Coordinates of C-alpha atoms in Angstrom, one line a residue:
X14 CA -9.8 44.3 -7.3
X15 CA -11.9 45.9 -4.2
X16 CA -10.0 48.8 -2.9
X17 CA -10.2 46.5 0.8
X18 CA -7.5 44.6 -0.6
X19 CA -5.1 47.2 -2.7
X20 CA -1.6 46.4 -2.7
X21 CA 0.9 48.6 -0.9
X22 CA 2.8 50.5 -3.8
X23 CA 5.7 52.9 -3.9
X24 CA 4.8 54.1 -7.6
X25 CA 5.3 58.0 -7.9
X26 CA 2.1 59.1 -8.3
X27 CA 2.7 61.0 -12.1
X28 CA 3.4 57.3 -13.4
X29 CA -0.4 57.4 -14.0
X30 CA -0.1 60.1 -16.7
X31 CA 2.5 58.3 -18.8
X32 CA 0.3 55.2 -18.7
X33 CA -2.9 56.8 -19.9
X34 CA -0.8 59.2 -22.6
X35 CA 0.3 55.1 -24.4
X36 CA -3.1 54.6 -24.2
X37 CA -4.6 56.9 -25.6
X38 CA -2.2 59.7 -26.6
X39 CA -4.7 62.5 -28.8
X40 CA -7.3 62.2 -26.3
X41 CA -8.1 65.6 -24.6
X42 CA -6.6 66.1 -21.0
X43 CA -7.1 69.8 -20.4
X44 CA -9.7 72.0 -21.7
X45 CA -9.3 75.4 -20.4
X46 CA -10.8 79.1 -21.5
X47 CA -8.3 80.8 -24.2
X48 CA -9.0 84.0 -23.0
X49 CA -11.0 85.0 -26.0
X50 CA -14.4 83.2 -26.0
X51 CA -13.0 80.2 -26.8
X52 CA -11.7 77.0 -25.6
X53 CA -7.4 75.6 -26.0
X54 CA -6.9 71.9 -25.8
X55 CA -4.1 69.8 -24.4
X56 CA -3.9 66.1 -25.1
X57 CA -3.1 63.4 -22.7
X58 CA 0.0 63.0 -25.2
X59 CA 0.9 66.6 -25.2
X60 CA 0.7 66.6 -21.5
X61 CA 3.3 64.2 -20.5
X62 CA 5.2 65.3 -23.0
X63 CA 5.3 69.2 -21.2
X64 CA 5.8 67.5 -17.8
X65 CA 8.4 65.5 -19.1
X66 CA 10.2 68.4 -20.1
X67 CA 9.8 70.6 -17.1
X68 CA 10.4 68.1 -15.1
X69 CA 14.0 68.1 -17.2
X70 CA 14.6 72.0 -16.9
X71 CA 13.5 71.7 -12.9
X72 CA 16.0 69.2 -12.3
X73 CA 18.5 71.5 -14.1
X74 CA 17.8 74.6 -12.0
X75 CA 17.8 72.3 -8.8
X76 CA 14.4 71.4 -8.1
X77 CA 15.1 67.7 -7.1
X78 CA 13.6 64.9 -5.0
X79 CA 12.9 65.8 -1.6
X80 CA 13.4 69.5 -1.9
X81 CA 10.2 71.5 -1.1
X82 CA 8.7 73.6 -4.1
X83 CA 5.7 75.9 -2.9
X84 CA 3.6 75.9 -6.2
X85 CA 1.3 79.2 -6.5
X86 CA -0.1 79.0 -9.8
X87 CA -4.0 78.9 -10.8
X88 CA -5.8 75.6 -12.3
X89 CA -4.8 76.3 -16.3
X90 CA -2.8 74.9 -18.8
X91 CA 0.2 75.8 -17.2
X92 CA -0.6 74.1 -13.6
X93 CA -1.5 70.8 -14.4
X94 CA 2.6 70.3 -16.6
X95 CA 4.0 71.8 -13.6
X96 CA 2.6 69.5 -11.3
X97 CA 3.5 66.4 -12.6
X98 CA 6.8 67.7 -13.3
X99 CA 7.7 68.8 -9.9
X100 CA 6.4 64.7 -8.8
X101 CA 8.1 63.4 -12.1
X102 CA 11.7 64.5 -10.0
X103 CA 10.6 63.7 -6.6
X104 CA 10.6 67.1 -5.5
X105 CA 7.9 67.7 -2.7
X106 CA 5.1 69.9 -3.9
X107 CA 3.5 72.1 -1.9
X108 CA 0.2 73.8 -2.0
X109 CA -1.2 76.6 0.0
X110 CA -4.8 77.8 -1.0
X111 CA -3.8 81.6 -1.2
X112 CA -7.5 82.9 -0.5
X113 CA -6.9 82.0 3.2
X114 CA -5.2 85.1 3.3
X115 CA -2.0 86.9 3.6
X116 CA -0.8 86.9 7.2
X117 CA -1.6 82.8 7.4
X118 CA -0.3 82.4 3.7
X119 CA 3.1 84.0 5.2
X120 CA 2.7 81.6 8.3
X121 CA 2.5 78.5 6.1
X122 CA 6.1 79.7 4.0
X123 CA 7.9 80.3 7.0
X124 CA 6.5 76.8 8.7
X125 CA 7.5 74.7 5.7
X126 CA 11.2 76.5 5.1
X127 CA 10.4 76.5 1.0
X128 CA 13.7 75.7 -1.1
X129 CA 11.7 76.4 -4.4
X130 CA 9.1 78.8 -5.3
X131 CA 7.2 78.8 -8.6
X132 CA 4.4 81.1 -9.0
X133 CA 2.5 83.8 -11.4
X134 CA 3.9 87.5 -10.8
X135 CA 1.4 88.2 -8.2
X136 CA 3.1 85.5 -5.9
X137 CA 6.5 86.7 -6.8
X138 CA 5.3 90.4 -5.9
X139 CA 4.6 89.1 -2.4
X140 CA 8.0 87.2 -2.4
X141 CA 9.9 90.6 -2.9
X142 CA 7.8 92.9 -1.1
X143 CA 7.7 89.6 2.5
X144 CA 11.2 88.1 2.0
X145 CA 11.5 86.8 5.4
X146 CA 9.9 83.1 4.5
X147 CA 11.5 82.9 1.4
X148 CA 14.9 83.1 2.6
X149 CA 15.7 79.1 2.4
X150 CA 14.1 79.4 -1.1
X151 CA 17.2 78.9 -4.2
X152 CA 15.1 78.2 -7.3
X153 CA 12.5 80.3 -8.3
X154 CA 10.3 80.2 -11.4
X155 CA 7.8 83.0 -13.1
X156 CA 5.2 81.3 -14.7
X157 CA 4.6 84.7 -17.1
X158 CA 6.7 87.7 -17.3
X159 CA 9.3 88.3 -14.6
X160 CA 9.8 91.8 -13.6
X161 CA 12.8 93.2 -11.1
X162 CA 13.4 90.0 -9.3
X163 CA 15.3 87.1 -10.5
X164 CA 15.4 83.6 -11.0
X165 CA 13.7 81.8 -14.1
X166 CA 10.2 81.8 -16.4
X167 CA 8.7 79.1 -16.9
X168 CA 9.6 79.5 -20.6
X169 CA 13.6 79.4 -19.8
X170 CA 12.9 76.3 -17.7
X171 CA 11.3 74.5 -20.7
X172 CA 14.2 75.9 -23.0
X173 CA 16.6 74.2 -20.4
X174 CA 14.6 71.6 -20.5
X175 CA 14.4 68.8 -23.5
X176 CA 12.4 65.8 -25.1
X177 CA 12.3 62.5 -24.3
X178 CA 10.8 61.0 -21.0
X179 CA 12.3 62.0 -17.7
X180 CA 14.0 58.9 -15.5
X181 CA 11.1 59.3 -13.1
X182 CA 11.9 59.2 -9.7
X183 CA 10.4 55.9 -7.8
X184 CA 9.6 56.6 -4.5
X185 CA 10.8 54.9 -1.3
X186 CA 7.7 53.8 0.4
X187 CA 6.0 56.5 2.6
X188 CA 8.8 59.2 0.8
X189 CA 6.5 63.0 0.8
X190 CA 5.3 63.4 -2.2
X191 CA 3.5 67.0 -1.3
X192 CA 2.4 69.3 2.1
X193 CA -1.3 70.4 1.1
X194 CA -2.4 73.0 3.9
X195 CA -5.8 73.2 5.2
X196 CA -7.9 75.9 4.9
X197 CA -8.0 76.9 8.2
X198 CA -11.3 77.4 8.5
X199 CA -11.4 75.4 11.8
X200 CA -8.3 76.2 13.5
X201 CA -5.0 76.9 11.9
X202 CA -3.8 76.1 8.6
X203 CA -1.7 73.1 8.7
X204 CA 0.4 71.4 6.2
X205 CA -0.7 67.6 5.3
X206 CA 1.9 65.8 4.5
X207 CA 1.0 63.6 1.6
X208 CA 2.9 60.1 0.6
X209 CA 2.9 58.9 -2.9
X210 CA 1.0 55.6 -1.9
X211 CA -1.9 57.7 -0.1
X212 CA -2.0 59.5 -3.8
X213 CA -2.6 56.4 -5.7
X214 CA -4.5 54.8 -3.0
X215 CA -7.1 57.7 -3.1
X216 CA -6.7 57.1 -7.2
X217 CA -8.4 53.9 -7.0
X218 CA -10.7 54.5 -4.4
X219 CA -12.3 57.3 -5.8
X220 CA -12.2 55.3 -9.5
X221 CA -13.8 52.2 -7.7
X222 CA -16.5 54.4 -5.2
X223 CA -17.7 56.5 -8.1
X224 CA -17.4 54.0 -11.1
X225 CA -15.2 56.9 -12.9
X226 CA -13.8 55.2 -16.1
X227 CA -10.8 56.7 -18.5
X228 CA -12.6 58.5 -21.5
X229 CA -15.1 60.6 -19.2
X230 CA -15.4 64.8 -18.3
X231 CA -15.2 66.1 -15.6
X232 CA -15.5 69.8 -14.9
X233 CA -13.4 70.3 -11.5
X234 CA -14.7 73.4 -9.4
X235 CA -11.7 72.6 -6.8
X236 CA -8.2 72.4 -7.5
X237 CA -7.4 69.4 -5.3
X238 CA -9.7 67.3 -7.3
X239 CA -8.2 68.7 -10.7
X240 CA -5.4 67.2 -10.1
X241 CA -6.9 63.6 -9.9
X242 CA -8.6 64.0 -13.6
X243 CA -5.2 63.0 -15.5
X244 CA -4.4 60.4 -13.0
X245 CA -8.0 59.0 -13.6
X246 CA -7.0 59.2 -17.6
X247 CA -10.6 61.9 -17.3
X248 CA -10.4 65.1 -19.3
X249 CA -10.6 67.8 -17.1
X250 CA -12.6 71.0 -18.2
X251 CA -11.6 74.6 -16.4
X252 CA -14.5 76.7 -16.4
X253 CA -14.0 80.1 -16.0
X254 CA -14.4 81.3 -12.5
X255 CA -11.9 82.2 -9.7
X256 CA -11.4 79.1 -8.4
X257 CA -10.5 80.8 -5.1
X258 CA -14.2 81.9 -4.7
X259 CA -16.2 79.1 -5.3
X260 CA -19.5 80.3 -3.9
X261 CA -19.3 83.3 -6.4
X262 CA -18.9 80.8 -9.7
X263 CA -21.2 82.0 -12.4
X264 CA -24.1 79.4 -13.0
X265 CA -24.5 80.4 -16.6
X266 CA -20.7 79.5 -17.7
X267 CA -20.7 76.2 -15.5
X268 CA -23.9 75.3 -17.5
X269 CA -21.8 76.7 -20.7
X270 CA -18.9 74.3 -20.1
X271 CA -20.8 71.5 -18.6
X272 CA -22.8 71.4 -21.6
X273 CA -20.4 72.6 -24.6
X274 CA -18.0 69.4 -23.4
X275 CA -20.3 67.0 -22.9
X276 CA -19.4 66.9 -18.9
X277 CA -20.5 63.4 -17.3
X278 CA -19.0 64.2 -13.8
X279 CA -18.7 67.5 -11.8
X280 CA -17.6 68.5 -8.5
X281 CA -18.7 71.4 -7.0
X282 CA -18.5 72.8 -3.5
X283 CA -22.3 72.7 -1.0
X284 CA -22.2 76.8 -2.2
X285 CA -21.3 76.1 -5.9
X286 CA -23.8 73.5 -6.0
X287 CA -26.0 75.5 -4.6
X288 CA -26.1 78.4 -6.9
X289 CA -26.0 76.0 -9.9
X290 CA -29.4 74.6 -8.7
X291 CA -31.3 77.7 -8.0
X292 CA -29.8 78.4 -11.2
X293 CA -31.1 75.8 -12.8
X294 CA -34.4 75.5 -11.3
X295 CA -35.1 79.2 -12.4
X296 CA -34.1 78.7 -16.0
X297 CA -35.4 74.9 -16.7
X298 CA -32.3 74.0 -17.3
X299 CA -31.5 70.2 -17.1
X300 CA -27.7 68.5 -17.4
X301 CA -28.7 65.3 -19.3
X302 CA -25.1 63.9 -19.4
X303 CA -24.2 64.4 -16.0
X304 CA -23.5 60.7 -14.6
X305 CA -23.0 62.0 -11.1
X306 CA -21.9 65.6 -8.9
X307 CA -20.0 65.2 -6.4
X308 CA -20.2 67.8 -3.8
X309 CA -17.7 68.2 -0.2
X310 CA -16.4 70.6 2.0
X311 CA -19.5 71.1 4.3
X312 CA -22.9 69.0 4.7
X313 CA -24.8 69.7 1.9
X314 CA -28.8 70.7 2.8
X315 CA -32.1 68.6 1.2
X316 CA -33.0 71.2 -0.6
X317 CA -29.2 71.9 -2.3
X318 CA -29.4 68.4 -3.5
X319 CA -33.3 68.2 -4.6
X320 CA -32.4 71.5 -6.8
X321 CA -29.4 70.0 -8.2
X322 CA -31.2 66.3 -8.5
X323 CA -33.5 67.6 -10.6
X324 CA -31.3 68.9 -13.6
X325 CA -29.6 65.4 -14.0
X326 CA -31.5 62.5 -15.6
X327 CA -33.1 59.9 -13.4
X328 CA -29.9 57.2 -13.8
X329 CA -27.8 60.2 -12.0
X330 CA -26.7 61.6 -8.2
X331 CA -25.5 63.8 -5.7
X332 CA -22.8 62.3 -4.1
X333 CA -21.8 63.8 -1.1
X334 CA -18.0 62.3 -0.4
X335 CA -16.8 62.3 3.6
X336 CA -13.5 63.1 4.4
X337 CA -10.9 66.1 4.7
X338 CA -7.4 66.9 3.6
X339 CA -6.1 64.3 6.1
X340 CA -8.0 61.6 4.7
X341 CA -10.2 61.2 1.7
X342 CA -12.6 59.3 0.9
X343 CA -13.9 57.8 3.9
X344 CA -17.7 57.7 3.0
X345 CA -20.0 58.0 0.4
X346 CA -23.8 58.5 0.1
X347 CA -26.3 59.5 -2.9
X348 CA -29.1 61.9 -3.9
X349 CA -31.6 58.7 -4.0
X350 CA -30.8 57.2 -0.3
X351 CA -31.0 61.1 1.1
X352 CA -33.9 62.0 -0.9
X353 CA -35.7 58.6 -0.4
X354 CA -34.7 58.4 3.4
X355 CA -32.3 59.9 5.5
X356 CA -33.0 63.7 4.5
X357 CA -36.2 62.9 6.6
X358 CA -34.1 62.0 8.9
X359 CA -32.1 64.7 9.3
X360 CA -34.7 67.0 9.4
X361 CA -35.9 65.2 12.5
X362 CA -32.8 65.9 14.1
X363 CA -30.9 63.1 13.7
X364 CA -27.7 64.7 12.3
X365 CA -26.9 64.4 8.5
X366 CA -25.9 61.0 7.2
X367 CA -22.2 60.4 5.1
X368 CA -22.9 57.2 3.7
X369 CA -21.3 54.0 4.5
X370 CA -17.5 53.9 5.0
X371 CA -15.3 52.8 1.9
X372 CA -14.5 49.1 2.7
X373 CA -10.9 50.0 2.8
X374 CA -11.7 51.9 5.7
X375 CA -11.8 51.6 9.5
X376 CA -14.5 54.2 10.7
X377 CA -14.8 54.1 14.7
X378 CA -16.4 56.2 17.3
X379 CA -14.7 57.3 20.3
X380 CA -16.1 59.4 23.5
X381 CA -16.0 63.7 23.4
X382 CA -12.5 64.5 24.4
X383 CA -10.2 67.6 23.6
X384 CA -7.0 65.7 25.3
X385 CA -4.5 64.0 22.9
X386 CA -4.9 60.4 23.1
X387 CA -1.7 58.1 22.6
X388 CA -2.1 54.5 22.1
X389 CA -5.5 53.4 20.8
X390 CA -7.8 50.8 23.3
X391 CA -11.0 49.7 22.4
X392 CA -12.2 51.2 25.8
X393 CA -12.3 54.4 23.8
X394 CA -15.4 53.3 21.8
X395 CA -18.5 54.3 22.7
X396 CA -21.7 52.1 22.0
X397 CA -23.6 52.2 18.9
X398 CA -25.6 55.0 18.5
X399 CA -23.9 57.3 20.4
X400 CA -22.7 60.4 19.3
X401 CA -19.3 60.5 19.7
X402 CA -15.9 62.0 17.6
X403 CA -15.5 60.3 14.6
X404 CA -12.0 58.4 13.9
X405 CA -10.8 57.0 10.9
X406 CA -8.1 54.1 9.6
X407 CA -7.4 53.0 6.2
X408 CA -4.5 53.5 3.5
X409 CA -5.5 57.3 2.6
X410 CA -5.3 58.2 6.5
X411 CA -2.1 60.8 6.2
X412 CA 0.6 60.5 9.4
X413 CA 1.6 63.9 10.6
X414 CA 1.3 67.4 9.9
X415 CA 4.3 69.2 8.8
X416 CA 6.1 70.6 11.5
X417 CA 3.4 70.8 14.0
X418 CA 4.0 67.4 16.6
X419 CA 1.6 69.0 19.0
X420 CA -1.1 69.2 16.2
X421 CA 0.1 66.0 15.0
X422 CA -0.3 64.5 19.1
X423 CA -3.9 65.7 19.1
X424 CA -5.3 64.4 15.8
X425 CA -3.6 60.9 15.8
X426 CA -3.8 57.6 17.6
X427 CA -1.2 55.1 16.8
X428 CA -2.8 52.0 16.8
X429 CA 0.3 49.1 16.0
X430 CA 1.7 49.7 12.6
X431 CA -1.6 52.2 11.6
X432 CA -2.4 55.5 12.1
X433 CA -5.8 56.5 13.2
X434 CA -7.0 59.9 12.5
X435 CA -9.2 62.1 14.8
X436 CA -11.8 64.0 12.2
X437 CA -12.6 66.5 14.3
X438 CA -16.0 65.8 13.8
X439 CA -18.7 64.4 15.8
X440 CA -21.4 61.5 14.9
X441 CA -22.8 57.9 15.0
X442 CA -23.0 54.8 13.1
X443 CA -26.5 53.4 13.1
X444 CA -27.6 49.9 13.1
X445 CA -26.9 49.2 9.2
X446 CA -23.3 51.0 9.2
X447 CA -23.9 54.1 7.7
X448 CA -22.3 56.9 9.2
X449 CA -24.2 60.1 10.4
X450 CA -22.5 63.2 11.0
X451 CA -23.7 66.1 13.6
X452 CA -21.2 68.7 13.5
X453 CA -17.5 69.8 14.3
X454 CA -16.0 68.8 17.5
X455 CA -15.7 72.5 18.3
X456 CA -18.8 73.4 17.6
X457 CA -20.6 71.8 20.4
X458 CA -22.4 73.7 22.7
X459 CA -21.8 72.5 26.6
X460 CA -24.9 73.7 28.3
X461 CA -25.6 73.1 32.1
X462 CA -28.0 70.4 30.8
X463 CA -25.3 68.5 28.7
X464 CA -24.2 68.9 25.2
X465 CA -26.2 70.6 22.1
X466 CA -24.7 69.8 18.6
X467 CA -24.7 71.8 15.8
X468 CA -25.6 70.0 12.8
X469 CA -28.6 67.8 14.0
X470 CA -30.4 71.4 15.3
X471 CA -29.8 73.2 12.5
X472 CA -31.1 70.5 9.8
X473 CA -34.0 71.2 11.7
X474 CA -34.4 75.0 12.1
X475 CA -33.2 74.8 8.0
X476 CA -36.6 73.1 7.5
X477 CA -38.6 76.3 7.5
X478 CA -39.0 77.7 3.8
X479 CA -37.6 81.4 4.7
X480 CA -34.7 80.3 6.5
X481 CA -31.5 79.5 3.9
X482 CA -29.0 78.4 7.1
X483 CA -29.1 78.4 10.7
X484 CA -26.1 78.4 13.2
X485 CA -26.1 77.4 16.4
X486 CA -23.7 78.9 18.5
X487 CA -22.5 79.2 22.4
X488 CA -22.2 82.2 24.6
X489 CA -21.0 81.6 27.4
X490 CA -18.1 79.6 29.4
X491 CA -18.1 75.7 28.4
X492 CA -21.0 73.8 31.0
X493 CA -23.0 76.7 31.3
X494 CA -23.6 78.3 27.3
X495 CA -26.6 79.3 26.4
X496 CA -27.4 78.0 23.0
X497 CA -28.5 80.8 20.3
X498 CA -29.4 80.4 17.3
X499 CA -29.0 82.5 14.3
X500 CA -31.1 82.6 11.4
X501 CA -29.8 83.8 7.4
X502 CA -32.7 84.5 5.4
X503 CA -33.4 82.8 2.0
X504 CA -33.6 85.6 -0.5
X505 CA -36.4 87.5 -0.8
X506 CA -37.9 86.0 2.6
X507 CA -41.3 88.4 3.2
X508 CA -41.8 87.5 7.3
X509 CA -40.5 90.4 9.6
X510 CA -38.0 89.3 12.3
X511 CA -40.3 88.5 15.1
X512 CA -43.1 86.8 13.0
X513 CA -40.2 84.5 11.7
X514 CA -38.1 83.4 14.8
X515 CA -41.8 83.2 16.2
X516 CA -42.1 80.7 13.7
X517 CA -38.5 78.7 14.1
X518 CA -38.8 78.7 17.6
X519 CA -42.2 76.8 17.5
X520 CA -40.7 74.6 15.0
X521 CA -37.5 73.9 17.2
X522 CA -40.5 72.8 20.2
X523 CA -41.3 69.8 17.6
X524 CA -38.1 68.1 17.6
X525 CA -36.0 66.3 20.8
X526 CA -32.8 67.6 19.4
X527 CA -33.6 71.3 19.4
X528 CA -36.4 72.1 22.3
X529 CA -33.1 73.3 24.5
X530 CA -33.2 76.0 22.0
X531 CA -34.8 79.4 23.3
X532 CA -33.1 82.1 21.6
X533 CA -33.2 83.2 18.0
X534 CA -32.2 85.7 16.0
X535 CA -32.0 86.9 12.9
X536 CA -28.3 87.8 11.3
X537 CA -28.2 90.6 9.5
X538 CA -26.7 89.5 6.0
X539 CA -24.9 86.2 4.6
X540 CA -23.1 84.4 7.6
X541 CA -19.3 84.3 7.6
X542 CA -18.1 80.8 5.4
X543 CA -15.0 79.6 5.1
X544 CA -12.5 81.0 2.2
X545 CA -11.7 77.4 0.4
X546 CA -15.4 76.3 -0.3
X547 CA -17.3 79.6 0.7
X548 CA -20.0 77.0 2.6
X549 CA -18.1 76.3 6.2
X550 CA -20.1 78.4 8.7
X551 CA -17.5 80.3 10.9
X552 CA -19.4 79.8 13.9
X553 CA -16.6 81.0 15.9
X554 CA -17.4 84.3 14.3
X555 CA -21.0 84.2 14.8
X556 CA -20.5 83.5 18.5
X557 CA -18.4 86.3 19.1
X558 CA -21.4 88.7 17.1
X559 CA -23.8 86.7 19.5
X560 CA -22.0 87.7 22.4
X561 CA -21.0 91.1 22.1
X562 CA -24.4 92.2 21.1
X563 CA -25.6 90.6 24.3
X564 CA -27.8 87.9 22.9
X565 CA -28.9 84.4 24.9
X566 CA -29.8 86.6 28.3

């Protein structure tokens, strides 16, 4: 069945673990470090079979549909049980990536008014030491040993708990099935509020896009995606790694894991990916069984994806999946079409291309406003070609943003029965449908002479062999900024600073998109990058650098 024409379902979105336990009950479902050198097992049977049971001893402390259960626990044997437990009773899970720090962390509990809390002893620590968002909370669970505070372990819920399947809740349709909180990185973190029919919709998308089949690997670098492996009846490997610092993942145990389980899928954020290739390309190493990477979060450069190309075999890709919390997948392109075409492309300033959208998926492009915008009207399109923001329809498009209406207002357009997400981002669709991207809405610069955008200029300027990322930034009030841009060396880089923003500069004179550009500099160190997927350039941060050291005068 094309995803186009997927049928509208209220299934809860755990039903897809009891289905793949019948089928094929021994098969591996989680393979995660033991903490000794080794590697612990759990099977698709022995999976449902602990979700079932926490999802009994849940129920029996209170944790029951609808209520709110903040879940702080680490990709592991424990985390994937819990969270199909928590959707088995129809509580609402919620999931707040703790590296974006503590103050926004605490902003996040206190916005979403958490009636459960299950977390390791670290989270609990910050419970007893910040009670004022916790205060609505009246379960709480320990996964590991509970010191001075109270509620439950996670061992005393399973005790409570007991065999036998759980009466799994079936969802009304649209009923919350978790709040997943951006990052931040580009604003505030908000809280997406997820239905169970945009779960399973994004099921079967991603199982259709990629050609992901029950019986494969898959070693998941990010969380979110973890928890589609079960669903996709995939074993899921764990590497070891902090999983809140992506970008500082050892290459040597990804290839360790990747290669000990036979891995035939992988996904990896633009900085993991990254580091795996150079990796890779300094050792000769090569990732024969690899069927495909998939890699999101942040463009991903040429030269990221030819490194990382060239330790898969010649029937393999880079993927590079569109989207973001509030709606994912949207488009999809592969190492051979960048590679082959569009990577030219982009380093002639054209932006970076996505892919084509996912047929179940509306992509349009509207003109550059920061205004909410009400009602959709096709008046709002811009013609083909143009660079506008990028909007988005289809059945993973989320509604709202929990309780945030005037960050709801200004990222949706209701269009009849639908809801049309604004990205945030800027870009095009070219003559054969494929979607090119140029950059966050926020990140343009407005110069006297119009609008400068960052990705198209800097997929230039990244073109020079001793420049690993450029940034383009603003300084000055909107309509009159002077663009600057700022220059992180590739390691090792031999030119001095003059000899090499010489060298950009004359390179930037070569291309349409950058010959507005005038001042460069060199940053000293790695830029500033998001803390989800350690690749978002946190421009605002460089601007402020740019601006207090007096630089575009």
């Amino acid at each position: 069945m094309s995803a186009a024409a997927l049928p509208k379902t209220s299934a809860n979105i755990a039903s897809h673990l009891p289905a793949m336990a019948r089928l094929d009950p021994s098969r591996a479902a989680i393979i995660s470090p033991d903490g000794r050198g080794g590697w612990r097992t759990m099977s698709f049977g022995e999976l449902d079979a602990a979700s079932d049971r926490i999802a009994h001893g849940l129920a029996a402390i209170g944790v029951t549909r609808g209520r709110r259960a903040v879940l702080l626990v680490p990709p592991g044997p424990d985390f994937f049980p819990l969270v199909f437990g928590i959707f088995k009773t129809g509580a609402v899970m919620v999931a707040i990536d703790p590296g974006i720090g503590r103050a926004a962390l605490l902003q996040c509990l206190g916005e979403v008014r958490p009636e459960a809390f299950i977390g390791i002893p670290a989270a609990h620590v910050a419970r007893v030491l910040f009670p004022k968002p916790f205060r609505t909370v009246t379960a709480s669970v320990t996964v590991g040993r509970r010191l001075l505070w109270g509620g439950h372990t996670l061992d005393e819920v399973k005790r409570l708990g007991r065999d036998g399947p759980f009466p799994m809740v079936e969802p009304s349709p649209n009923e919350t099935a978790a709040i997943l909180f951006t990052s931040g990185s580009t604003g505030i973190p908000k809280g997406v509020v997820y239905s169970h029919e945009i779960f399973d919709a994004q099921v079967r998308m991603i199982r259709e896009t990629y050609g992901i089949a029950p019986g494969e690997v898959d070693l998941p670098t990010f969380p979110l995606f973890a928890l589609f492996d079960p669903a996709l009846g995939v074993t899921a490997v764990l590497p070891e790694m902090d999983f809140r610092f992506p970008g500082r993942a050892d290459p040597a145990k990804l290839v360790e894991a990747l290669t000990t389980h036979g891995c035939t899928t992988m996904f990896g954020s633009p900085a993991l990916v990254d580091n795996l290739g150079r990796y890779g390309e300094a050792k000769g190493v090569t990732l024969p069984k690899l069927r495909r990477v998939l890699s999101a979060g942040a463009p991903v450069r040429v030269d990221v994806m030819r490194r990382m190309a060239a330790m898969l075999s010649p029937d393999a890709q880079v993927f590079t999946p569109f989207g973001a919390t509030e709606a994912l997948p949207v488009a999809s392109i592969g190492s051979r079409e960048v590679l082959g075409e569009t990577g030219a492309q982009a380093m002639q300033g054209r932006g970076v291309c996505v892919g084509r959208p996912h047929p179940a998926m509306t992509v349009r492009i509207i003109r550059i406003t920061d205004a909410p915008i009400p009602a959709w009207s096709p008046s709002l399109e811009v013609p083909a070609g143009t660079i506008g923001e990028i909007t988005v329809a289809g059945p993973v498009v989320t509604r709202e943003y929990w309780a945030r209406p005037e960050q709801t207002k200004a990222a949706k357009i209701v269009d009849g029965e639908r809801v049309v997400h604004r990205m945030g981002d800027v870009g095009s669709l070219d003559a054969d449908g494929r979607l090119w991207m140029c950059g966050r809405k926020s990140h343009r610069v407005e110069t006297a002479q119009g609008p400068l955008f960052s990705t198209p200029v800097e997929e230039v300027l990244n073109a020079h062999p001793q420049v690993r990322r450029s940034a383009l930034v603003g300084v000055g009030p909107p309509g009159a900024q002077v663009p600057v841009v700022l220059l992180e060396r590739e390691p090792g880089a031999a030119l001095a600073d003059g000899p090499l923003t010489a060298e950009v500069k004359a390179l930037a004179q070569q291309h349409e998109s950058t010959r507005g550009v005038r001042h460069v500099h060199v940053y000293p160190g790695e830029f500033p990058v998001d803390r989800r997927h350690n690749a978002k350039i946190e421009r605002e941060k460089l601007a402020l650098w740019a601006t207090g050291r007096g630089l575009g005068r």
